[in-house]
Coordinates of C-alpha atoms in Angstrom, one line a residue:
Chain E
X1 CA 10.1 21.5 -26.1
X2 CA 8.6 22.8 -23.8
X3 CA 6.7 21.4 -21.0
X4 CA 2.8 21.0 -20.6
X5 CA 1.4 23.6 -20.6
X6 CA -1.6 24.0 -18.1
X7 CA -4.2 20.4 -17.6
X8 CA -7.5 22.5 -19.5
X9 CA -8.8 19.3 -17.1
X10 CA -8.6 20.2 -14.3
X11 CA -11.2 22.4 -14.2
X12 CA -13.4 22.7 -11.9
X13 CA -12.2 19.0 -10.5
X14 CA -10.6 20.2 -7.1
X15 CA -12.2 21.1 -4.3
X16 CA -15.1 18.0 -5.1
X17 CA -12.5 15.6 -6.2
X18 CA -11.4 15.6 -2.4
X19 CA -14.2 16.1 -0.7
X20 CA -14.8 12.8 -2.8
X21 CA -12.4 10.9 -1.9
X22 CA -12.0 11.0 1.2
X23 CA -12.7 7.7 2.2
X24 CA -15.3 8.4 5.2
X25 CA -17.3 10.7 3.3
X26 CA -20.4 8.5 2.3
X27 CA -19.4 6.8 6.4
X28 CA -20.8 11.0 7.1
X29 CA -23.7 11.5 5.0
X30 CA -25.0 7.8 6.0
X31 CA -24.3 9.0 9.3
X32 CA -25.8 12.0 9.8
X33 CA -29.7 10.7 7.9
X34 CA -30.2 8.3 10.2
X35 CA -29.6 10.3 12.7
X36 CA -31.4 13.2 11.3
X37 CA -34.6 10.3 10.3
X38 CA -34.5 8.6 14.2
X39 CA -34.8 12.3 16.0
X40 CA -37.6 12.7 13.8
X41 CA -38.9 9.8 15.7
X42 CA -38.6 10.4 18.5
X43 CA -37.4 12.9 21.3
X44 CA -35.3 10.9 23.4
X45 CA -33.2 9.5 20.1
X46 CA -32.3 13.3 20.6
X47 CA -31.4 14.0 24.5
X48 CA -28.1 13.9 25.5
X49 CA -29.4 10.8 27.8
X50 CA -30.7 9.4 24.6
X51 CA -27.5 10.0 22.3
X52 CA -25.2 8.8 25.0
X53 CA -27.8 5.1 25.8
X54 CA -26.7 5.5 21.6
X55 CA -23.5 5.3 21.4
X56 CA -22.5 3.0 24.0
X57 CA -22.9 -0.1 22.3
X58 CA -20.9 1.8 19.5
X59 CA -18.7 2.5 21.3
X60 CA -17.2 -1.5 22.2
X61 CA -18.0 -2.5 18.5
X62 CA -16.2 0.9 17.2
X63 CA -13.0 -0.4 18.9
X64 CA -13.2 -3.4 17.5
X65 CA -14.3 -2.4 14.0
X66 CA -11.0 0.5 13.6
X67 CA -9.1 -2.4 14.5
X68 CA -10.3 -4.0 11.4
X69 CA -10.2 -1.3 9.4
X70 CA -6.2 -1.4 9.6
X71 CA -6.5 -5.2 8.7
X72 CA -8.5 -4.7 5.7
X73 CA -7.0 -1.7 4.4
X74 CA -4.0 -4.0 5.4
X75 CA -5.8 -6.0 3.1
X76 CA -7.0 -9.3 5.0
X77 CA -9.8 -10.2 6.8
X78 CA -10.0 -11.7 10.8
X79 CA -12.8 -13.4 11.0
X80 CA -11.4 -15.0 14.2
X81 CA -11.5 -11.0 16.2
X82 CA -15.8 -11.4 17.8
X83 CA -15.1 -15.1 19.4
X84 CA -11.4 -12.9 20.1
X85 CA -13.7 -11.1 23.2
X86 CA -15.0 -14.1 23.5
X87 CA -12.3 -16.2 25.0
X88 CA -10.1 -13.3 25.9
X89 CA -13.2 -13.1 28.6
X90 CA -13.2 -16.0 29.6
X91 CA -9.7 -16.9 30.5
X92 CA -9.6 -13.9 33.1
X93 CA -12.9 -14.5 34.9
X94 CA -11.4 -17.5 35.2
X95 CA -8.9 -16.9 36.7
X96 CA -9.9 -14.4 38.3
X97 CA -13.3 -16.5 40.3
X98 CA -11.5 -20.5 40.1
X99 CA -8.5 -19.9 40.7
X100 CA -8.0 -16.8 43.2
X101 CA -5.9 -14.4 40.7
X102 CA -6.3 -10.2 40.5
X103 CA -8.6 -8.9 38.4
X104 CA -5.8 -6.6 37.5
X105 CA -3.7 -9.3 36.2
X106 CA -5.6 -12.4 35.7
X107 CA -6.9 -9.0 32.6
X108 CA -3.5 -9.3 31.8
X109 CA -3.0 -12.8 31.6
X110 CA -5.4 -12.4 28.9
X111 CA -3.6 -10.1 25.9
X112 CA -1.4 -12.9 26.4
X113 CA -3.4 -16.2 24.1
X114 CA -5.0 -12.9 22.4
X115 CA -1.6 -11.9 21.3
X116 CA -0.5 -15.2 20.4
X117 CA -3.6 -16.0 18.7
X118 CA -3.2 -13.0 16.8
X119 CA -0.3 -13.4 15.2
X120 CA -1.0 -17.2 14.5
X121 CA -3.2 -16.1 12.3
X122 CA -0.5 -13.8 10.9
X123 CA 2.1 -16.3 10.2
X124 CA 0.2 -18.9 9.0
X125 CA -1.7 -16.6 6.1
X126 CA 2.1 -15.2 5.6
X127 CA 3.5 -18.4 5.0
X128 CA 0.9 -20.3 3.3
X129 CA -0.4 -17.4 1.4
X130 CA -4.3 -18.9 1.8
X131 CA -6.3 -16.0 2.4
X132 CA -7.3 -14.4 5.4
X133 CA -10.9 -15.2 5.0
X134 CA -10.5 -19.3 5.7
X135 CA -7.9 -19.3 7.7
X136 CA -9.4 -17.9 10.3
X137 CA -12.8 -18.8 9.7
X138 CA -10.3 -21.8 10.5
X139 CA -9.2 -20.3 13.8
X140 CA -12.7 -19.3 14.8
X141 CA -13.8 -22.1 14.6
X142 CA -11.4 -24.3 16.6
X143 CA -11.7 -20.9 19.4
X144 CA -15.3 -21.6 19.7
X145 CA -15.2 -24.9 19.4
X146 CA -12.9 -24.6 22.9
X147 CA -14.3 -21.3 23.9
X148 CA -18.3 -24.2 25.0
X149 CA -15.3 -27.2 26.4
X150 CA -13.3 -25.4 28.7
X151 CA -15.6 -23.6 30.0
X152 CA -17.6 -26.5 30.0
X153 CA -14.8 -28.3 31.9
X154 CA -13.5 -25.9 34.5
X155 CA -17.7 -25.1 35.5
X156 CA -20.4 -27.4 33.9
X157 CA -22.6 -24.8 32.7
X158 CA -22.0 -22.7 29.4
X159 CA -20.9 -19.3 31.6
X160 CA -18.4 -18.2 34.2
X161 CA -19.7 -15.6 36.7
X162 CA -18.5 -14.4 39.4
X163 CA -16.4 -11.1 39.2
X164 CA -17.7 -9.1 41.2
X165 CA -16.5 -11.1 44.3
X166 CA -12.9 -10.4 42.4
X167 CA -9.7 -8.7 43.8
X168 CA -9.8 -5.9 42.5
X169 CA -13.1 -5.9 40.0
X170 CA -14.8 -2.2 41.9
X171 CA -11.5 -1.0 40.3
X172 CA -10.7 -2.3 37.1
X173 CA -14.0 -1.5 36.6
X174 CA -14.1 2.2 37.0
X175 CA -11.4 2.2 34.7
X176 CA -13.3 0.2 31.4
X177 CA -15.9 -0.2 32.2
X178 CA -17.2 2.5 34.8
X179 CA -19.3 6.2 33.4
X180 CA -18.4 9.0 34.2
X181 CA -20.5 12.4 34.3
X182 CA -20.8 14.9 31.8
X183 CA -23.1 17.4 32.0
X184 CA -25.5 16.0 34.6
X185 CA -25.2 12.6 31.7
X186 CA -23.6 9.5 32.0
X187 CA -22.0 8.1 29.5
X188 CA -20.1 5.4 29.0
X189 CA -16.6 5.7 29.5
X190 CA -16.0 2.3 27.3
X191 CA -16.6 5.5 24.7
X192 CA -13.2 7.7 26.0
X193 CA -11.8 4.4 25.0
X194 CA -13.9 4.4 21.6
X195 CA -12.1 7.8 20.5
X196 CA -8.6 7.3 22.5
X197 CA -8.3 3.9 19.8
X198 CA -9.8 5.3 16.9
X199 CA -7.5 8.8 17.6
X200 CA -4.8 6.4 17.9
X201 CA -5.5 4.6 14.6
X202 CA -5.6 8.0 12.3
X203 CA -2.7 9.2 14.0
X204 CA -0.4 5.5 13.0
X205 CA -2.4 5.1 9.3
X206 CA -1.9 9.5 8.5
X207 CA 1.5 10.1 10.2
X208 CA 3.6 6.9 10.3
X209 CA 5.6 4.4 8.8
X210 CA 3.7 1.9 9.9
X211 CA 0.1 3.8 7.6
X212 CA 2.1 4.2 4.8
X213 CA 3.9 0.2 5.1
X214 CA -0.4 -1.3 5.1
X215 CA -1.3 1.0 2.8
X216 CA 0.0 -0.4 0.8
X217 CA 0.5 -4.0 1.2
X218 CA -3.0 -3.8 0.6
X219 CA -2.5 -2.6 -2.2
X220 CA 0.1 -3.8 -4.0
X221 CA 1.7 -6.3 -2.0
X222 CA 4.4 -7.4 -4.9
X223 CA 5.1 -3.2 -4.8
X224 CA 5.8 -2.9 -1.6
X225 CA 7.4 -5.9 -0.9
X226 CA 9.0 -4.8 -4.4
X227 CA 10.4 -1.2 -2.8
X228 CA 11.9 -2.8 0.9
X229 CA 9.1 -2.7 2.8
X230 CA 8.5 -5.7 4.5
X231 CA 5.3 -7.2 4.3
X232 CA 4.3 -10.5 6.4
X233 CA 5.9 -8.1 9.4
X234 CA 3.1 -5.5 9.1
X235 CA 0.2 -8.4 8.4
X236 CA 1.2 -9.4 11.3
X237 CA 1.3 -6.7 13.5
X238 CA -2.4 -6.2 11.6
X239 CA -3.5 -9.5 13.5
X240 CA -2.0 -8.8 16.4
X241 CA -3.5 -5.8 16.7
X242 CA -6.9 -6.2 16.2
X243 CA -6.2 -9.8 18.3
X244 CA -5.7 -6.4 20.7
X245 CA -8.9 -5.0 20.2
X246 CA -10.7 -7.5 20.7
X247 CA -8.9 -8.1 24.8
X248 CA -9.9 -4.6 25.1
X249 CA -13.3 -5.2 24.5
X250 CA -13.2 -8.0 26.3
X251 CA -12.3 -7.3 28.6
X252 CA -14.7 -4.9 29.2
X253 CA -17.7 -6.7 28.4
X254 CA -16.5 -9.5 30.9
X255 CA -16.4 -5.9 33.5
X256 CA -19.7 -4.4 32.4
X257 CA -21.9 -8.0 32.8
X258 CA -19.3 -9.0 35.2
X259 CA -19.3 -13.3 33.5
X260 CA -18.8 -14.1 30.0
X261 CA -20.8 -16.8 28.2
X262 CA -19.2 -19.8 25.9
X263 CA -19.9 -18.4 23.2
X264 CA -19.1 -14.8 23.7
X265 CA -18.7 -12.3 20.5
X266 CA -19.5 -14.7 18.1
X267 CA -21.1 -13.4 15.1
X268 CA -20.6 -10.2 16.2
X269 CA -17.9 -11.0 13.3
X270 CA -18.8 -9.5 10.2
X271 CA -20.8 -6.5 12.0
X272 CA -17.6 -5.5 12.4
X273 CA -17.0 -6.0 8.8
X274 CA -19.4 -3.7 8.7
X275 CA -19.1 -1.3 9.8
X276 CA -15.4 -0.8 8.1
X277 CA -16.4 -1.4 5.3
X278 CA -19.8 1.5 6.2
X279 CA -16.8 4.0 6.6
X280 CA -15.5 3.6 3.8
X281 CA -13.0 0.3 3.4
X282 CA -12.8 -1.7 -0.1
X283 CA -13.1 -5.6 0.2
X284 CA -9.9 -5.1 -1.9
X285 CA -8.0 -4.1 0.2
X286 CA -5.7 -0.7 0.0
X287 CA -7.9 1.8 0.8
X288 CA -10.4 3.0 4.0
X289 CA -10.4 5.1 7.3
X290 CA -9.6 3.8 11.1
X291 CA -12.4 7.4 11.5
X292 CA -15.4 6.2 9.1
X293 CA -15.1 2.8 10.6
X294 CA -15.8 4.9 13.7
X295 CA -18.0 6.5 11.6
X296 CA -19.8 3.4 10.2
X297 CA -20.0 1.7 14.1
X298 CA -22.2 5.2 15.2
X299 CA -24.5 4.2 12.3
X300 CA -25.0 0.5 13.6
X301 CA -25.0 2.5 16.9
X302 CA -28.3 5.1 16.2
X303 CA -30.1 1.8 14.3
X304 CA -29.5 0.2 17.3
X305 CA -32.0 1.7 19.7
X306 CA -33.3 4.0 17.9
X307 CA -35.3 1.5 16.8
X308 CA -36.4 0.5 20.4
X309 CA -36.6 4.5 20.4
X310 CA -39.1 4.9 18.1
X311 CA -41.1 1.8 19.1
X312 CA -40.3 -0.3 16.1
X313 CA -40.3 -4.1 16.8
X314 CA -36.0 -4.6 17.3
X315 CA -36.2 -7.7 14.2
X316 CA -36.2 -4.7 11.8
X317 CA -32.9 -3.9 12.3
X318 CA -30.8 -6.5 10.1
X319 CA -33.1 -5.9 6.8
X320 CA -32.4 -1.9 8.3
X321 CA -28.2 -3.0 8.6
X322 CA -29.0 -5.0 5.2
X323 CA -29.3 -1.9 3.5
X324 CA -27.5 -0.2 5.1
X325 CA -24.5 -1.4 3.8
X326 CA -25.9 -2.0 0.7
X327 CA -25.7 1.5 0.4
X328 CA -22.5 2.3 1.5
X329 CA -21.1 -0.3 -0.7
X330 CA -21.5 1.0 -3.5
X331 CA -22.2 4.7 -3.0
X332 CA -18.1 3.9 -2.3
X333 CA -16.9 2.4 -5.2
X334 CA -19.5 4.8 -7.6
X335 CA -16.8 7.7 -5.6
X336 CA -14.0 5.6 -5.8
X337 CA -14.3 5.0 -9.3
X338 CA -15.4 8.8 -10.2
X339 CA -12.9 9.8 -8.1
X340 CA -9.9 7.5 -9.8
X341 CA -11.5 8.0 -13.7
X342 CA -11.2 12.0 -12.6
X343 CA -8.5 12.6 -15.0
X344 CA -9.3 10.8 -18.0
Chain Y
X1 CA 35.3 4.8 -3.7
X2 CA 38.1 6.2 -5.3
X3 CA 39.8 4.4 -8.4
X4 CA 42.7 5.7 -9.1
X5 CA 42.8 6.9 -12.6
X6 CA 45.7 5.4 -15.2
X7 CA 44.8 7.5 -18.4
X8 CA 47.4 11.3 -16.7
X9 CA 44.9 13.8 -17.6
X10 CA 41.5 12.3 -17.9
X11 CA 39.6 15.3 -19.6
X12 CA 36.0 15.2 -17.8
X13 CA 33.8 14.1 -20.6
X14 CA 35.4 10.6 -22.3
X15 CA 35.2 7.9 -20.3
X16 CA 39.4 7.1 -18.7
X17 CA 37.3 6.9 -15.6
X18 CA 36.0 3.2 -15.1
X19 CA 32.7 3.1 -16.0
X20 CA 29.8 3.4 -13.9
X21 CA 28.7 -0.6 -15.3
X22 CA 30.1 -3.5 -17.6
X23 CA 30.8 -6.2 -17.7
X24 CA 32.5 -8.2 -19.6
X25 CA 31.9 -11.6 -20.9
X26 CA 28.9 -12.2 -18.8
X27 CA 26.2 -15.8 -18.9
X28 CA 23.5 -17.0 -16.5
X29 CA 21.7 -20.7 -17.5
X30 CA 19.1 -21.8 -15.6
X31 CA 18.9 -25.4 -15.5
X32 CA 19.0 -26.5 -19.5
X33 CA 19.0 -23.4 -20.5
X34 CA 20.7 -21.0 -21.1
X35 CA 19.6 -17.6 -21.1
X36 CA 22.3 -15.4 -22.4
X37 CA 26.3 -16.2 -22.4
X38 CA 29.0 -13.8 -23.6
X39 CA 27.4 -10.1 -23.7
X40 CA 29.6 -7.2 -22.9
X41 CA 28.7 -3.9 -22.3
X42 CA 29.7 -0.8 -20.1
X43 CA 27.3 2.0 -19.0
X44 CA 29.3 5.8 -17.9
X45 CA 27.9 8.6 -15.9
X46 CA 26.0 10.5 -18.0
X47 CA 25.5 8.6 -20.7
X48 CA 22.8 6.6 -21.8
X49 CA 23.3 2.8 -23.1
X50 CA 20.4 0.9 -24.8
X51 CA 19.4 -2.4 -24.7
X52 CA 17.5 -3.8 -27.9
X53 CA 16.6 -6.9 -28.4
X54 CA 13.1 -9.0 -29.5
X55 CA 10.8 -10.8 -26.8
X56 CA 13.1 -13.5 -25.3
X57 CA 16.4 -12.1 -26.6
X58 CA 18.0 -11.8 -23.1
X59 CA 17.2 -8.5 -21.6
X60 CA 15.4 -8.9 -18.5
X61 CA 18.1 -11.7 -18.1
X62 CA 20.6 -8.7 -18.5
X63 CA 18.5 -6.4 -16.4
X64 CA 18.3 -9.1 -13.7
X65 CA 21.8 -9.7 -13.4
X66 CA 23.1 -5.6 -13.2
X67 CA 20.0 -5.2 -10.7
X68 CA 21.0 -7.8 -8.6
X69 CA 18.2 -10.1 -9.3
X70 CA 20.3 -12.6 -10.2
X71 CA 24.2 -13.5 -10.1
X72 CA 25.5 -14.1 -13.0
X73 CA 27.1 -18.1 -14.3
X74 CA 30.8 -16.8 -16.4
X75 CA 31.8 -14.0 -17.2
X76 CA 32.8 -11.0 -14.9
X77 CA 30.9 -7.4 -13.4
X78 CA 32.2 -4.8 -12.2
X79 CA 30.8 -1.6 -10.5
X80 CA 33.4 1.4 -10.8
X81 CA 35.5 -0.8 -11.8
X82 CA 36.5 -3.5 -9.8
X83 CA 34.6 -6.7 -10.1
X84 CA 31.3 -7.9 -7.5
X85 CA 29.1 -10.5 -7.3
X86 CA 25.8 -8.7 -6.0
X87 CA 24.2 -10.5 -4.0
X88 CA 20.1 -9.6 -4.0
X89 CA 18.6 -6.0 -5.2
X90 CA 19.1 -4.1 -1.7
X91 CA 23.2 -4.9 -2.5
X92 CA 22.6 -2.8 -5.8
X93 CA 20.7 -0.2 -4.3
X94 CA 23.2 0.3 -1.6
X95 CA 25.7 0.5 -4.3
X96 CA 23.8 3.6 -6.4
X97 CA 22.2 1.1 -8.9
X98 CA 18.7 1.5 -9.6
X99 CA 16.9 -0.1 -11.3
X100 CA 12.4 0.8 -12.0
X101 CA 10.5 -2.8 -13.6
X102 CA 8.1 -1.8 -16.3
X103 CA 4.5 -2.7 -13.1
X104 CA 6.1 0.5 -11.3
X105 CA 5.9 -1.2 -8.1
X106 CA 4.1 2.2 -7.5
X107 CA 0.5 1.6 -5.0
X108 CA -2.4 2.9 -7.8
X109 CA -4.4 4.2 -5.5
X110 CA -1.6 5.8 -3.5
X111 CA -0.7 9.9 -3.3
X112 CA 2.1 10.8 -5.5
X113 CA 3.7 11.7 -2.6
X114 CA 2.9 8.1 -1.0
X115 CA 4.3 6.1 -3.6
X116 CA 7.6 8.8 -3.7
X117 CA 8.4 7.9 -0.1
X118 CA 6.8 4.6 0.0
X119 CA 9.4 2.3 1.7
X120 CA 12.2 5.4 3.3
X121 CA 9.6 7.7 4.7
X122 CA 11.9 10.3 6.3
X123 CA 10.4 10.8 10.0
X124 CA 10.8 13.5 12.8
X125 CA 10.4 14.2 16.4
X126 CA 10.7 11.0 19.0
X127 CA 7.8 9.5 18.8
X128 CA 9.0 8.7 14.3
X129 CA 6.3 10.4 13.3
X130 CA 5.4 10.7 9.6
X131 CA 7.3 13.7 8.4
X132 CA 4.5 14.3 5.6
X133 CA 5.3 18.9 5.2
X134 CA 8.8 17.4 4.1
X135 CA 7.6 14.7 2.1
X136 CA 4.9 16.4 0.8
X137 CA 7.6 19.2 -0.6
X138 CA 10.2 17.6 -0.9
X139 CA 8.4 15.0 -3.6
X140 CA 7.1 18.4 -5.3
X141 CA 10.4 19.5 -5.7
X142 CA 11.7 17.0 -6.9
X143 CA 9.9 16.3 -9.6
X144 CA 9.6 20.0 -10.3
X145 CA 13.3 19.6 -10.9
X146 CA 13.1 17.0 -13.1
X147 CA 10.5 18.2 -15.6
X148 CA 7.3 16.7 -14.2
X149 CA 4.5 18.9 -14.1
X150 CA 2.9 17.2 -11.2
X151 CA -0.4 19.5 -10.1
X152 CA -1.3 18.1 -7.6
X153 CA 0.9 15.8 -5.2
X154 CA -1.6 14.3 -3.0
X155 CA -3.6 13.3 -5.8
X156 CA -4.1 8.9 -6.2
X157 CA -1.0 7.7 -8.6
X158 CA -4.5 5.3 -10.4
X159 CA -4.9 9.1 -11.8
X160 CA -1.2 9.8 -13.5
X161 CA -0.9 8.7 -17.0
X162 CA 0.8 6.2 -18.1
X163 CA 4.5 8.8 -18.4
X164 CA 3.5 10.2 -15.6
X165 CA 3.5 7.0 -13.8
X166 CA 6.8 5.9 -15.0
X167 CA 8.4 10.1 -14.6
X168 CA 7.2 9.4 -11.4
X169 CA 9.4 6.4 -10.8
X170 CA 12.4 7.6 -12.8
X171 CA 11.8 11.1 -10.6
X172 CA 12.2 9.1 -7.3
X173 CA 15.0 6.5 -7.5
X174 CA 17.4 10.5 -8.4
X175 CA 15.7 10.9 -6.1
X176 CA 17.3 8.0 -3.4
X177 CA 21.1 8.5 -4.5
X178 CA 20.4 6.0 -8.0
X179 CA 24.2 7.0 -9.8
X180 CA 22.6 4.0 -12.8
X181 CA 19.4 3.9 -13.8
X182 CA 18.2 0.8 -15.6
X183 CA 15.0 1.5 -16.8
X184 CA 13.0 -1.4 -17.4
X185 CA 10.8 -1.1 -20.7
X186 CA 10.4 2.2 -19.7
X187 CA 7.9 3.0 -22.6
X188 CA 6.5 0.0 -24.4
X189 CA 3.1 0.6 -22.6
X190 CA 2.7 3.7 -24.0
X191 CA 1.3 5.6 -27.0
X192 CA 3.5 7.5 -29.1
X193 CA 4.0 11.0 -27.4
X194 CA 3.6 9.6 -24.0
X195 CA 6.7 7.6 -24.9
X196 CA 7.8 11.4 -26.0
X197 CA 7.4 12.5 -21.8
X198 CA 9.8 10.1 -21.1
X199 CA 11.6 9.5 -22.6
X200 CA 12.8 13.7 -21.6
X201 CA 13.3 12.2 -18.8
X202 CA 15.6 10.2 -19.3
X203 CA 17.3 12.0 -21.2
X204 CA 17.1 14.7 -18.1
X205 CA 18.3 11.9 -15.4
X206 CA 21.5 12.0 -17.9
X207 CA 21.8 15.6 -18.5
X208 CA 21.9 15.4 -14.3
X209 CA 25.2 12.2 -14.1
X210 CA 23.2 9.4 -14.0
X211 CA 23.8 6.6 -16.3
X212 CA 20.9 5.0 -17.1
X213 CA 20.2 1.3 -18.5
X214 CA 17.2 1.2 -21.0
X215 CA 15.9 -1.9 -22.1
X216 CA 13.3 -0.9 -25.1
X217 CA 12.7 -3.3 -28.1
X218 CA 12.4 0.2 -29.7
X219 CA 15.1 1.2 -32.1
X220 CA 12.6 4.4 -32.4
X221 CA 13.0 5.0 -29.3
X222 CA 16.5 4.1 -28.1
X223 CA 18.0 6.2 -30.7
X224 CA 17.2 9.1 -30.5
X225 CA 18.8 9.2 -26.6
X226 CA 21.7 7.0 -27.1
X227 CA 24.9 6.6 -26.5
X228 CA 25.3 2.9 -26.9
X229 CA 23.1 0.3 -28.0
X230 CA 23.1 -3.0 -27.1
X231 CA 22.1 -5.7 -29.4
X232 CA 20.9 -9.0 -27.6
X233 CA 19.6 -11.7 -30.0
X234 CA 18.8 -15.3 -28.8
X235 CA 20.7 -14.8 -25.3
X236 CA 23.9 -13.3 -26.9
X237 CA 25.5 -10.0 -28.1
X238 CA 24.6 -8.5 -32.2
X239 CA 27.6 -5.8 -30.5
X240 CA 27.7 -2.7 -28.5
X241 CA 27.7 -0.2 -31.0
X242 CA 28.6 4.2 -30.7
X243 CA 26.2 6.0 -31.2
X244 CA 28.6 7.6 -34.7
X245 CA 28.9 4.4 -35.8
X246 CA 26.2 2.9 -36.5
X247 CA 22.1 5.3 -38.6
X248 CA 18.2 5.0 -37.4
X249 CA 18.7 2.6 -40.3
X250 CA 21.5 -0.2 -39.2
X251 CA 20.4 -0.5 -35.9
X252 CA 16.3 -1.2 -36.8
X253 CA 17.7 -3.7 -40.0
X254 CA 20.5 -5.5 -37.4
X255 CA 17.7 -5.9 -34.5
X256 CA 14.5 -6.1 -36.9
X257 CA 15.7 -7.5 -39.5
X258 CA 14.7 -6.6 -43.2
X259 CA 10.9 -8.2 -43.3
X260 CA 9.9 -5.8 -40.9
X261 CA 11.0 -2.8 -41.8
X262 CA 8.5 -1.3 -43.3
X263 CA 6.3 -1.7 -41.2
X264 CA 8.8 -0.4 -38.8
X265 CA 9.4 3.1 -40.9
X266 CA 5.9 4.3 -39.7
X267 CA 6.8 4.2 -35.7
X268 CA 10.4 5.9 -37.2
X269 CA 8.4 9.2 -38.8
X270 CA 6.5 10.1 -35.5
X271 CA 9.0 9.3 -33.3
X272 CA 11.6 10.9 -34.8
X273 CA 8.7 14.2 -35.6
X274 CA 8.3 14.4 -31.8
X275 CA 12.2 14.4 -30.5
X276 CA 15.0 14.8 -33.2
X277 CA 14.8 17.8 -35.7
X278 CA 14.5 17.2 -38.8
X279 CA 12.9 15.0 -42.1
X280 CA 9.9 13.0 -40.5
X281 CA 8.3 10.8 -43.2
X282 CA 3.6 10.8 -42.8
X283 CA 3.5 7.5 -41.1
X284 CA 0.0 6.2 -41.6
X285 CA -1.2 4.6 -38.7
X286 CA -0.1 3.6 -36.0
X287 CA 0.8 -0.2 -35.4

């Protein structure tokens, strides 16, 4: 019997489908729409200063959303990522202000508990096979208690401050929390960290073995194991990556404000997940992109500042965010179904 | 590994070289359950040995022994003529024994080329970058060499038909140096036409010099492609038959018993029409 002739069912599906299967497509459309909308409402929003202004909240959120996206593609959640940005900031500021450490050293020291917590999260998930939603909800609550308890025990208040007076503050601030002037406009340096993190994560996902494994363990962990993918190691690595991102963002925030509240970062964990989902990540894992998560964060930043620029009540922001999330998830699931069933 | 051949003049076609795989009276006990007892079979390079049996006959246990998942309790398991005791699937793979399970170990949301190299990705450069260009090219070439017509290696595996997925899994095993290929019911979940596609790739793998162990409960899939037939029933062997020694009808009745013969005859007609020349009875309906 001869081989099957050119498939008649393929007709016309090529370019369109290939575009539609890109996970970030929905978020790109959303970002363009949101930009167009707020630009029409406010001239400041579309000015260079306005852009620099709304890129700022997008940047710190974006760094976290990208890391969370990797983890979600790998099939897991991390609810402790938000509060961990507070923990790392508290460790850094406490060491620098109460124990006289150099800011750089204190910042590096903050990485240690972050990596430990990431490792612990990963190990618990891999060993117990419990849903990471529950495991990291546990670490989230524990960290919340620790942050508050230890901060109060050391300072007697619910914040640690005074980082500005510590050794090495100016240098660290310039690198992580300063501004860069491009064409007469001040851009937060965090924006460039965000771009770098997005580029690195995209490269890892698309062009390394680890990236292939991340997609695989999120898509079907049993099948991935069967062909020799070290699933446990990849998962623990992903949790540690999220923790490292939390450390970076925690350090940026601490350097920017020169103080950290004991409740810093709480409530952010869901915003990260929302940004990743708007960017095309599946809640069930195995699908998504780092660029998409970044665009999700961009939408968030635009909406956050745009509502202010447009002179609206900021209370509407959450309503807007919820609507975006629903629309994005709906669009993503429709697109994916179309892409998968295009042949049947 | 070189094994001196006792025969002075081995001709390439005959089986004077030690068989690729051989079991002699192997058995396996799980607690108080005797899953397999006294089963002997051989697999030569360039041949297809079919393992037939109904559900619970011991097919899965046998292939898990062959694949290194279970260690056998009794008898001998020989690879290239020397007795072995495999410590795990990895060891089997290192000896060139690859198993394609029913669930295929493929990720539906990932592209064909990503699946093809999953776990064994080619890397390049000082950063050990995943060599995507090479992965795509090799996947495309390997599939084409197997005669598998995948339009686009970028498409997700989830968009392939069942037969195509099986074929990609087979091509993957062949590419990664399998000498013996164990296929666990590759046709059982497929329609008649799709099953025909998979049978063709089994024949193609055989023609490339691989030994194929083809597990099935359908004699009509097994007969056209098989060289030897091992029939299992309730954990024991009903015998291993060369193709010359058994007809399709005998194989069918041995496997299924006379009562189900009529019912199976319908399938026979369909499978025969697809894979062999000769008269095909027009069987109404499918099972």
